[in-house]
XYZ file of N, CA and C in Angstrom:
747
model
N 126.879 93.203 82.034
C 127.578 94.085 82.984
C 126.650 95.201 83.411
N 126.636 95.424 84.811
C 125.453 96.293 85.493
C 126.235 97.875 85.136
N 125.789 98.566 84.459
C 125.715 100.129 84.067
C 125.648 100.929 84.699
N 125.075 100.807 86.114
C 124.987 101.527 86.958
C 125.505 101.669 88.333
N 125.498 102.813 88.995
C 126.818 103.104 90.032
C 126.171 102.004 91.496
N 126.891 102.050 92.457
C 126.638 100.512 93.063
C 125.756 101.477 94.145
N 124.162 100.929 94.663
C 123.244 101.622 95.694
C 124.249 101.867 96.735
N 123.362 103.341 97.339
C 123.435 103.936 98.636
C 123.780 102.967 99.782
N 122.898 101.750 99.745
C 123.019 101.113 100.767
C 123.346 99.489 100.286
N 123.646 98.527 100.682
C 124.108 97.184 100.448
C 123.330 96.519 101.436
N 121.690 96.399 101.274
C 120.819 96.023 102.208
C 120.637 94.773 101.750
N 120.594 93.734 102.766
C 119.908 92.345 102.382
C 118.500 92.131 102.034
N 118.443 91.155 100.925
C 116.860 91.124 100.627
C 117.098 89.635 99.795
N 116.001 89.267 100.292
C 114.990 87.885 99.250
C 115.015 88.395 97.721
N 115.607 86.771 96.877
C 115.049 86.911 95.780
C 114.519 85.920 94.887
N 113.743 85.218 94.850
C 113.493 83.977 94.839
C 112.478 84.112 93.366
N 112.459 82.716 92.685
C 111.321 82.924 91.851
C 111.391 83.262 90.493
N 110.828 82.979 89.394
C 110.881 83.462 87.829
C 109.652 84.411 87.396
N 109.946 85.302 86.710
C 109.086 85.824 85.650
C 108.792 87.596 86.198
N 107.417 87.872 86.327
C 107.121 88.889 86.386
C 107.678 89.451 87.740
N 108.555 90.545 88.010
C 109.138 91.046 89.383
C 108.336 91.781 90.454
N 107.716 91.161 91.435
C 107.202 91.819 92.577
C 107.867 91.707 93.429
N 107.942 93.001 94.064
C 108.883 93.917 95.178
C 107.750 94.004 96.282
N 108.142 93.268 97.568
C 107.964 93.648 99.008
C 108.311 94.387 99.763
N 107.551 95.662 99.879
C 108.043 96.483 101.103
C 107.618 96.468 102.357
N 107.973 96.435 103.408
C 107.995 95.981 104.793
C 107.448 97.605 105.655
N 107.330 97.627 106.413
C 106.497 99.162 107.389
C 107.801 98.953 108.210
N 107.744 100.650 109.188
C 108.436 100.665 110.420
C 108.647 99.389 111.523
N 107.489 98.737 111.399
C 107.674 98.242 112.630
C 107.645 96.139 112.282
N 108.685 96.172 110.676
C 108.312 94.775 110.298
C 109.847 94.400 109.607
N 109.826 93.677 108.944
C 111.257 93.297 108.300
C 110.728 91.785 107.307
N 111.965 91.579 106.272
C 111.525 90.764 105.664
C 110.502 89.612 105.915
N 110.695 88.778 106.834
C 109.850 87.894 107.711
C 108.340 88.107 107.565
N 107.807 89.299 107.708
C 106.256 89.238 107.787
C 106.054 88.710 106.490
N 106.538 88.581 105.471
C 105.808 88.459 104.358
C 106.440 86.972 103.926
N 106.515 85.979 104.756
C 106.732 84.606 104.554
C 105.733 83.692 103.971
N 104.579 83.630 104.387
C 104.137 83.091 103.317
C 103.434 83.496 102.247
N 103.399 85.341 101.868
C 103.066 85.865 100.592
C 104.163 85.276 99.298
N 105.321 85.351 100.112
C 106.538 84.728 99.086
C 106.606 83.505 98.786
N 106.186 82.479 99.348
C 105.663 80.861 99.350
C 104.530 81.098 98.179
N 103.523 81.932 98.580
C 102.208 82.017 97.523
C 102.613 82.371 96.304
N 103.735 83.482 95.584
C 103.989 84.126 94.800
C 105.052 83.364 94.213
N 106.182 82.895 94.741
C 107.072 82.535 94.251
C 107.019 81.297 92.913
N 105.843 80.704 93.314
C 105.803 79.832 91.845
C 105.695 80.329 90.437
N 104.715 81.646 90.478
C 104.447 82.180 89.335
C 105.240 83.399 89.098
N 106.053 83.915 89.859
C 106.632 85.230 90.000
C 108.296 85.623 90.176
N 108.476 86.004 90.284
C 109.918 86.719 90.561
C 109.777 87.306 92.327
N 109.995 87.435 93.117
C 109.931 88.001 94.388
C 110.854 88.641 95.511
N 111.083 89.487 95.099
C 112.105 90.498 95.643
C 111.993 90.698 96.730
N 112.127 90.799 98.032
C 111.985 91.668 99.466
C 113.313 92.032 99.694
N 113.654 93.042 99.162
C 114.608 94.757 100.236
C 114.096 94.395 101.486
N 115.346 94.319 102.807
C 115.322 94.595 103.609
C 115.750 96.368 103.759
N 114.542 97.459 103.860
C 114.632 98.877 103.930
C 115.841 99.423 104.755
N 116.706 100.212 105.039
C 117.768 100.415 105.074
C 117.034 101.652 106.346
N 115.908 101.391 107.168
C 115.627 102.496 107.878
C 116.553 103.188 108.969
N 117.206 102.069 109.522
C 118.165 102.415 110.589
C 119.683 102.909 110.032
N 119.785 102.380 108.780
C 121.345 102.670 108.567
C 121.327 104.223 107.888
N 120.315 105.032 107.651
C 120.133 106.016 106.781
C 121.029 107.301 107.237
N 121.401 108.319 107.459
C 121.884 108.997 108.558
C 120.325 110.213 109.337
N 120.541 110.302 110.240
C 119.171 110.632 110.784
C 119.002 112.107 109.928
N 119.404 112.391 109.342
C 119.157 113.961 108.814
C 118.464 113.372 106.900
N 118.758 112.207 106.852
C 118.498 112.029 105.520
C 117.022 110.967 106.325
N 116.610 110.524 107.142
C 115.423 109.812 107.717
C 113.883 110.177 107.212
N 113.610 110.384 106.027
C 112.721 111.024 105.515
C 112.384 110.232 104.367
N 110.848 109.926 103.755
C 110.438 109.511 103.022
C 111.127 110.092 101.690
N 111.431 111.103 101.144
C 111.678 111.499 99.771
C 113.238 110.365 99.560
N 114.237 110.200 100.853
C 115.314 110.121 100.255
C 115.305 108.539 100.509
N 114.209 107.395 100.813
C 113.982 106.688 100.987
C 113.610 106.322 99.360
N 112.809 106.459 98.786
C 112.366 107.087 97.430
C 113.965 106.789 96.366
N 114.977 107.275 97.156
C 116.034 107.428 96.031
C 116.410 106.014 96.384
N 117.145 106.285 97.810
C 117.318 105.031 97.742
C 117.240 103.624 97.235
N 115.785 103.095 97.344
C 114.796 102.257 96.811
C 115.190 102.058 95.229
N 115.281 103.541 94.146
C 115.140 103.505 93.236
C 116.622 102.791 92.914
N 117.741 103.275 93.556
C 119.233 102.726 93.143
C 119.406 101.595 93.530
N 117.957 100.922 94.112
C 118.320 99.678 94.263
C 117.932 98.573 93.476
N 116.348 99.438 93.065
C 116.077 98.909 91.774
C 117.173 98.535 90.132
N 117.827 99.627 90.118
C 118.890 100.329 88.912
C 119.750 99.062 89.200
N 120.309 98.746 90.657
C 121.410 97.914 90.660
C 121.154 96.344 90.262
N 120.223 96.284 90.451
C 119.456 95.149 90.282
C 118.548 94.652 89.142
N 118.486 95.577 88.321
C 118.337 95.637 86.834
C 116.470 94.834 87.335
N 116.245 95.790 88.043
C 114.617 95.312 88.014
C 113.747 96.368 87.280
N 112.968 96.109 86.741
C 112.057 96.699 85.689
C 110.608 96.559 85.594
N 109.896 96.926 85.182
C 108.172 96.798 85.183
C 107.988 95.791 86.522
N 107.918 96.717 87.217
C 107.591 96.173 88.464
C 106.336 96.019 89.145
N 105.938 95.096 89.857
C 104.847 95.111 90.746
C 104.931 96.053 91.598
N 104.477 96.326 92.754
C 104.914 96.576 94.285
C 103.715 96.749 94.859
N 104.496 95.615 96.214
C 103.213 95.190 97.180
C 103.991 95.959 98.321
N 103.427 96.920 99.005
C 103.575 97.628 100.615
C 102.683 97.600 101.151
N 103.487 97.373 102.737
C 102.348 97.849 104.435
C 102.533 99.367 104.610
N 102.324 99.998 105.923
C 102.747 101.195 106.686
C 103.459 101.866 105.398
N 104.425 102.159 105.897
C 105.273 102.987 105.189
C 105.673 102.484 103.695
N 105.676 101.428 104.126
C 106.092 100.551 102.469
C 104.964 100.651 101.403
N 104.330 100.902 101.655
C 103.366 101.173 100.986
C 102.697 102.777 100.219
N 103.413 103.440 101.213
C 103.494 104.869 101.007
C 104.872 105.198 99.964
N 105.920 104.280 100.579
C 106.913 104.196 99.913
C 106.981 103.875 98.102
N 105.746 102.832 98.037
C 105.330 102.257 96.514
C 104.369 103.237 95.688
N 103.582 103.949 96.820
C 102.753 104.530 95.749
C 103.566 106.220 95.336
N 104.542 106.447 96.169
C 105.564 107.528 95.992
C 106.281 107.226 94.690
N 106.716 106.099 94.627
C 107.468 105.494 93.710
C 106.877 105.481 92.360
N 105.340 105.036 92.491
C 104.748 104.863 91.022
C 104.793 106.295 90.561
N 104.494 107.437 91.309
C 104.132 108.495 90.970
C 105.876 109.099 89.856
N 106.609 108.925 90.919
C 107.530 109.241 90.413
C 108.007 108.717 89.271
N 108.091 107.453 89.625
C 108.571 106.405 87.942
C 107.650 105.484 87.867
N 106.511 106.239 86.838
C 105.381 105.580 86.464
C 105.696 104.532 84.941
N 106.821 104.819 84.653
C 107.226 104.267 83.193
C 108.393 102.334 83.792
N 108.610 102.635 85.190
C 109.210 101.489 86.090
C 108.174 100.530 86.540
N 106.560 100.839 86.720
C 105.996 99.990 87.799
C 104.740 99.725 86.794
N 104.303 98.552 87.326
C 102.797 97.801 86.262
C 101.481 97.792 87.261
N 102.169 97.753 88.426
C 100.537 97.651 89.513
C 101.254 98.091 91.402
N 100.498 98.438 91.668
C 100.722 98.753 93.052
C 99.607 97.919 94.173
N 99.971 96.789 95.075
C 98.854 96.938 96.542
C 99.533 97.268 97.516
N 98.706 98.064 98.713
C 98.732 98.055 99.694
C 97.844 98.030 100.849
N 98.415 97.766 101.760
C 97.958 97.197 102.815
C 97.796 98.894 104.491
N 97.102 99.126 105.023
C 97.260 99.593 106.114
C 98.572 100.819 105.566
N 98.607 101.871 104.763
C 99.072 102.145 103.884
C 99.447 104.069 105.120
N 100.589 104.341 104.869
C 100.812 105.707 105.484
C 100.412 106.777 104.793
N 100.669 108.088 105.263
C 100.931 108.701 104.481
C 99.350 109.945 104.103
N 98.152 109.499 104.352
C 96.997 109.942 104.839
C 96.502 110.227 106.896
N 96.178 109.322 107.243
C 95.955 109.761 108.354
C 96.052 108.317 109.048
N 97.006 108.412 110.543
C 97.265 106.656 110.996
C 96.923 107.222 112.732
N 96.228 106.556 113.509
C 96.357 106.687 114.743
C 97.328 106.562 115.657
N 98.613 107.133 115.655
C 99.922 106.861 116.338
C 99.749 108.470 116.662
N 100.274 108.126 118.317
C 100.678 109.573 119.349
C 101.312 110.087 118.810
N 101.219 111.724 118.837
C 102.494 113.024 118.123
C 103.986 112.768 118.862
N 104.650 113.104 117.704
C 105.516 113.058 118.503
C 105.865 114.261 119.922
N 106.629 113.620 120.940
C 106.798 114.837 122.342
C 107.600 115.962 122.356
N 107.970 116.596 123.013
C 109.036 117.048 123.556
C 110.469 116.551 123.020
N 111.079 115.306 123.332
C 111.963 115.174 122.980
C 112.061 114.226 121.921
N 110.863 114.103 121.213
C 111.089 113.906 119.615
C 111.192 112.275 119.847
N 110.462 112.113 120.397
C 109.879 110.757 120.605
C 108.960 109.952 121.016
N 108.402 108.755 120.545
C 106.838 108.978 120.134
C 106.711 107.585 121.331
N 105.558 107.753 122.260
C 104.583 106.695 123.005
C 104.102 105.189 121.762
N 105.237 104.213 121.841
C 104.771 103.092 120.977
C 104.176 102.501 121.425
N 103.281 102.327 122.611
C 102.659 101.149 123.325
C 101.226 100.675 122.406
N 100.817 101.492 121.624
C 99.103 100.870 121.482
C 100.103 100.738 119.908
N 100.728 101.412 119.043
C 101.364 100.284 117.608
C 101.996 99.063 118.238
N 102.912 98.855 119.579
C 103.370 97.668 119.637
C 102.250 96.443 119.917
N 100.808 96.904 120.695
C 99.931 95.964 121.261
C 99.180 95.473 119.210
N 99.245 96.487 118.527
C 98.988 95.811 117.056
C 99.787 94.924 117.095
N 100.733 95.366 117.079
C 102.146 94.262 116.189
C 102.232 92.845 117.305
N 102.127 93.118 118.510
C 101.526 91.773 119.102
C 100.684 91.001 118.789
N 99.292 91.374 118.948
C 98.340 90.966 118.587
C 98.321 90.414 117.036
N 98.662 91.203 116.198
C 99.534 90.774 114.548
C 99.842 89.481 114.306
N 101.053 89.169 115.510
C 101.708 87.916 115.205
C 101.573 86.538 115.920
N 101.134 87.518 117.258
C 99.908 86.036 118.099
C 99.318 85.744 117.321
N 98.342 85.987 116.079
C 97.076 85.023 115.667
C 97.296 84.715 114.605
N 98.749 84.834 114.177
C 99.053 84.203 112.939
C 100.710 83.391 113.518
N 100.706 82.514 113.853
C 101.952 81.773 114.612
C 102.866 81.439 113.498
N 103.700 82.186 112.923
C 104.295 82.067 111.546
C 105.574 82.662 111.467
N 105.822 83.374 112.635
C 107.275 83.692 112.692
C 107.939 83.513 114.118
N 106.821 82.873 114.727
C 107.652 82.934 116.108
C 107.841 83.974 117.565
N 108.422 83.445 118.378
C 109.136 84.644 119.351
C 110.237 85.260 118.651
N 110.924 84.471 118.133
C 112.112 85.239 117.917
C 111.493 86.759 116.828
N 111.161 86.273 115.751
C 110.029 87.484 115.129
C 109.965 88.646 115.983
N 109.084 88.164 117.238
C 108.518 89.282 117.841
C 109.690 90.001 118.839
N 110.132 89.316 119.794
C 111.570 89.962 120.074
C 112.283 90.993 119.194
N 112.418 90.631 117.732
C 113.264 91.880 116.925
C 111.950 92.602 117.205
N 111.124 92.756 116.756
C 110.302 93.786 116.777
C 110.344 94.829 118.022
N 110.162 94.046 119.159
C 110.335 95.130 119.996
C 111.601 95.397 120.726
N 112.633 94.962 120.418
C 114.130 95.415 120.509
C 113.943 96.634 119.640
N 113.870 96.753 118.328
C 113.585 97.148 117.355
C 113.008 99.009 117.641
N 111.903 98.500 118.423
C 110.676 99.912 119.164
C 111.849 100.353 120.461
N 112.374 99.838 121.286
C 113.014 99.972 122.708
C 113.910 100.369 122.447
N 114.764 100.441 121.466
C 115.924 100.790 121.237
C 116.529 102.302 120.649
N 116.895 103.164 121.423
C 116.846 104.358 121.581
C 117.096 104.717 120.641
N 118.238 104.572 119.962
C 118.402 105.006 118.747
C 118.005 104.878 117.642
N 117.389 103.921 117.330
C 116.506 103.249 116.509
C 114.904 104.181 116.790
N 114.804 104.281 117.832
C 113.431 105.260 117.946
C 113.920 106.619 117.260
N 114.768 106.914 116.868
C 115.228 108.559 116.787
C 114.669 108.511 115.161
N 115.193 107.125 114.106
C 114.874 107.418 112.894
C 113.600 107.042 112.886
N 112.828 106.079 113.364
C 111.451 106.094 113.543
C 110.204 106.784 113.646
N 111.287 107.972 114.692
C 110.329 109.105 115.205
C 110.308 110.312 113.802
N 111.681 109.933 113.254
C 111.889 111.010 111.411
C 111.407 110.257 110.829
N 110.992 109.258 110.983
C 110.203 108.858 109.529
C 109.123 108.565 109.667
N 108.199 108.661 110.830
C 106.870 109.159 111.224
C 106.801 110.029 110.704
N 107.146 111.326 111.079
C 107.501 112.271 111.017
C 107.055 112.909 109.487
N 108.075 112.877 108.987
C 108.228 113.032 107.214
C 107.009 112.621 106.867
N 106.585 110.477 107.198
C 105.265 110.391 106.563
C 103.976 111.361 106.625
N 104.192 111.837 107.708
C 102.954 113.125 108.135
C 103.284 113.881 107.147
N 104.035 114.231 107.013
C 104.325 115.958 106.462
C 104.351 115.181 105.130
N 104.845 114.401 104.177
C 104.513 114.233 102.859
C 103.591 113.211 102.246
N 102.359 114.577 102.353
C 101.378 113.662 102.446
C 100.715 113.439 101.257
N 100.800 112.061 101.217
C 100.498 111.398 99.440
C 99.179 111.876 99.139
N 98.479 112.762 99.607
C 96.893 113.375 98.574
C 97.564 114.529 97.417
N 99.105 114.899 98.059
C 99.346 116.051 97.131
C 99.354 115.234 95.514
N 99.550 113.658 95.742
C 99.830 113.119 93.930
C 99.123 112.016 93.949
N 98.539 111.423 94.744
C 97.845 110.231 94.287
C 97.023 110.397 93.006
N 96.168 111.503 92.796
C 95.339 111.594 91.547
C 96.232 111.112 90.396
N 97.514 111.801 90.529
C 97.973 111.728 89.021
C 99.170 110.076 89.119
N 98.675 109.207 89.973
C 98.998 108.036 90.110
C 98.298 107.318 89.030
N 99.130 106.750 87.919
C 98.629 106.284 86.626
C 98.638 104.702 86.435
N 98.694 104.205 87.599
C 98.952 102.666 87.616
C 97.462 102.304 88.669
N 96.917 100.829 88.365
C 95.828 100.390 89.143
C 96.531 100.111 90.316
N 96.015 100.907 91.535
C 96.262 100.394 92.502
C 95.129 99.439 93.248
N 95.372 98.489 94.054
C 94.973 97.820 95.660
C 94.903 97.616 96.618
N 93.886 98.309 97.162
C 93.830 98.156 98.814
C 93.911 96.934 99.233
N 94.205 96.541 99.978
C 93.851 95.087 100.956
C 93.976 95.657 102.458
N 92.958 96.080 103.090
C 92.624 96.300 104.207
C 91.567 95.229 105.645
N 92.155 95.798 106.651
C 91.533 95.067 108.085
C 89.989 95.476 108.310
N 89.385 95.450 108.433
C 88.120 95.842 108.670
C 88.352 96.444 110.193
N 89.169 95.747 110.985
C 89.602 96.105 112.541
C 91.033 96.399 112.485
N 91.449 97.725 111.364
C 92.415 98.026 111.935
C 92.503 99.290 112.630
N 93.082 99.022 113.636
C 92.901 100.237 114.630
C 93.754 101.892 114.206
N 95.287 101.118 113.489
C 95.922 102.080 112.743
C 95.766 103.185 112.289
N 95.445 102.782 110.450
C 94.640 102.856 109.824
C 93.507 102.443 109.835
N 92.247 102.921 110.215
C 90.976 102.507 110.432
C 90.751 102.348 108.541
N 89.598 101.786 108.393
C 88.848 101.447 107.095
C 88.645 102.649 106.371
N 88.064 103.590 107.214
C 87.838 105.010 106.355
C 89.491 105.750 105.574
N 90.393 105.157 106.080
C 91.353 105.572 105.314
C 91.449 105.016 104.136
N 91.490 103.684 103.663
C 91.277 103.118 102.687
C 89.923 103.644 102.030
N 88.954 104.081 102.133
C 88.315 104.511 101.071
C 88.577 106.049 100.997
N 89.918 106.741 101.757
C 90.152 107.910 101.553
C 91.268 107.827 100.386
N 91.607 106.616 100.262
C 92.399 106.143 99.167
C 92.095 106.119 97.934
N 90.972 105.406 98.000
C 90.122 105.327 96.826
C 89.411 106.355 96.397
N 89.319 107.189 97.368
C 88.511 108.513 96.722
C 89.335 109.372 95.685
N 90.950 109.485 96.338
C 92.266 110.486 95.468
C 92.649 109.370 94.411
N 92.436 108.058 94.180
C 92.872 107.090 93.370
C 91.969 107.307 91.796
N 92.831 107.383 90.851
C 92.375 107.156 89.641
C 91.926 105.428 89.360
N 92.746 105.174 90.120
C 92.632 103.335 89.479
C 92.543 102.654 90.586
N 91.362 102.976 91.305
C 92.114 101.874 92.813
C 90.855 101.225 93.334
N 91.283 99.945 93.738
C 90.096 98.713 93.805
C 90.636 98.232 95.472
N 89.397 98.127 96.924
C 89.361 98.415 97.812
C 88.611 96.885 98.095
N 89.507 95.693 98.765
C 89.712 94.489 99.287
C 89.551 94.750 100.689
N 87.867 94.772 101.236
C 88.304 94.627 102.929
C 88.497 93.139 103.439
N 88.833 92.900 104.627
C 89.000 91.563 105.113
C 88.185 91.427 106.319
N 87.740 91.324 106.784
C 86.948 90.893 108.076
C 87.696 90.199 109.211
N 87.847 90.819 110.409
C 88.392 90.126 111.619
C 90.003 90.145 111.763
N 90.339 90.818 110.820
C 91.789 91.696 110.394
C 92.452 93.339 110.637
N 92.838 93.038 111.632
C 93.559 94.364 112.035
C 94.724 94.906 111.126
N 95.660 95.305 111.250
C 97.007 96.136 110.852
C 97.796 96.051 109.597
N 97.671 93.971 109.812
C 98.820 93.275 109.311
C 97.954 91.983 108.742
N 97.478 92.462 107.432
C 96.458 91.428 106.873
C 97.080 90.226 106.363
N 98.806 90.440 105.881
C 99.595 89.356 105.520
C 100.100 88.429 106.348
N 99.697 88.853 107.587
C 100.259 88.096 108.569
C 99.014 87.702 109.497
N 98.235 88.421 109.435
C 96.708 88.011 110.476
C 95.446 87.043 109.716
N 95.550 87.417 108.610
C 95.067 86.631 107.275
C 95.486 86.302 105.606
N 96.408 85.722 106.203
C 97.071 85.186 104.783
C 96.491 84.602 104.109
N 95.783 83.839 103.961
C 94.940 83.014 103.238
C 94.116 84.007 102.156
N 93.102 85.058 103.034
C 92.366 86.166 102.191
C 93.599 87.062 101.576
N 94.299 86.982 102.340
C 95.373 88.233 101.715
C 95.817 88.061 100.408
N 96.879 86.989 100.452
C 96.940 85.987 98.759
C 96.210 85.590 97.972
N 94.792 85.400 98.380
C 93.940 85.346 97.095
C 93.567 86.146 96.531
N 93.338 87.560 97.514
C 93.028 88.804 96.859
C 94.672 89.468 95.668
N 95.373 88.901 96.216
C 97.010 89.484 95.759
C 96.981 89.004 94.427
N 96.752 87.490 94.311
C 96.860 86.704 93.115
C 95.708 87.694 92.227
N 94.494 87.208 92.520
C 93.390 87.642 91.447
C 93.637 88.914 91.258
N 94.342 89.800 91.565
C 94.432 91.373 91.372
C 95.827 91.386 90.125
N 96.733 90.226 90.451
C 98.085 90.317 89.961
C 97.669 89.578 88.345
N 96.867 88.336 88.292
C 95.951 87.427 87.175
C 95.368 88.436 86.267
């Protein structure tokens, strides 16, 4: 019998798989789907969780990385998940290494990918508190053109997803927040090995962020990929999962 009070949110997520529990977190501008065939790769030897993130249902005043953080955690609690992996992109990734910091006695290893939370090339937000997506959406195009693995339909949510007014409002708060809580204040005292897996061409996050990673990282080991922009799980899966496995081995 689960002990604990029922999560904030009742978000759908993947759970497929036996043994050790790795948790997928997804960025602003992705959803369970990108990580289709990391979960194919993992699922034989693993346990594999993907939370669909609860970004849109949050209320826009709570749209902020810290309460994302709680969230996450009561979802863990409900779900009686424990010594955890966690693999994050964008935000999800900012989201994991927030997490280790906080409940370092919950998590066994952290990677990420194109990772927030340091410095990302996306326009300030304007005037009316809303941000120019055209050069993140030409990533997230380009992303899923050269890896043909989810389709149009894929890409359609995505940019319904960006176009959609209201949906830009928590987007633009949780840009937002990622700026302002900015993970150099704790990465040092991040006590778990972390992993980069980075694009060599990501325009995002350029490369020098990832070794700005590794510089505040006590434990952190820096996987570039070559000919890989944004979305290394989806632009190069092949390098992506082998680096995932031998880091997880």
């Amino acid at each position: 019998m689960n002990i604990f009070k029922e999560p904030l949110f009742s978000q759908s997520y993947i759970d497929t798989g036996e043994g050790q529990p790795v948790i997928l977190l997804h960025g602003l501008f992705g959803n369970i789907a990108m990580w289709r065939t990391t979960i194919n790769t993992l699922k034989h030897r693993y346990r594999v969780v993907v939370p669909r993130l609860p970004l849109f249902e949050v209320p826009i005043h709570r749209a902020n990385v810290d309460y994302l953080v709680e969230v996450f955690h009561e979802f863990l609690l409900w779900h009686n998940l424990n010594n955890i992996i966690l693999v994050g992109t964008d935000i999800g990734g900012q989201l994991a290494l927030d997490y280790a910091y906080h409940y370092p006695e919950n998590v066994k290893k952290v990677i990420i990918s194109g990772c927030s939370g340091l410095f990302e090339n996306i326009p300030p937000i304007n005037k009316a508190d809303q941000i120019d997506y055209d050069s993140v959406e030409d990533q997230v195009k380009d992303a899923f053109y050269k890896r043909d693995i989810v389709g149009t339909t894929m890409i359609n949510k995505v940019y319904n997803t960006v176009n959609a007014s209201s949906k830009n409002l928590h987007i633009s708060a949780f840009a937002s927040s990622s700026k302002k809580s900015l993970v150099s204040k704790f990465l040092f005292r991040v006590s778990r090995p972390v992993l980069m897996i980075w694009g060599l061409q990501d325009k995002i996050t350029p490369p020098e962020v990832a070794l700005h990673f590794h510089d505040l990282l006590r434990y952190g080991t820096i996987k570039f990929i070559d000919e890989c922009g944004h979305y290394p799980m989806i632009e190069k899966p092949e390098s992506y999962n082998e680096a995932l496995l031998e880091f997880l081995n």
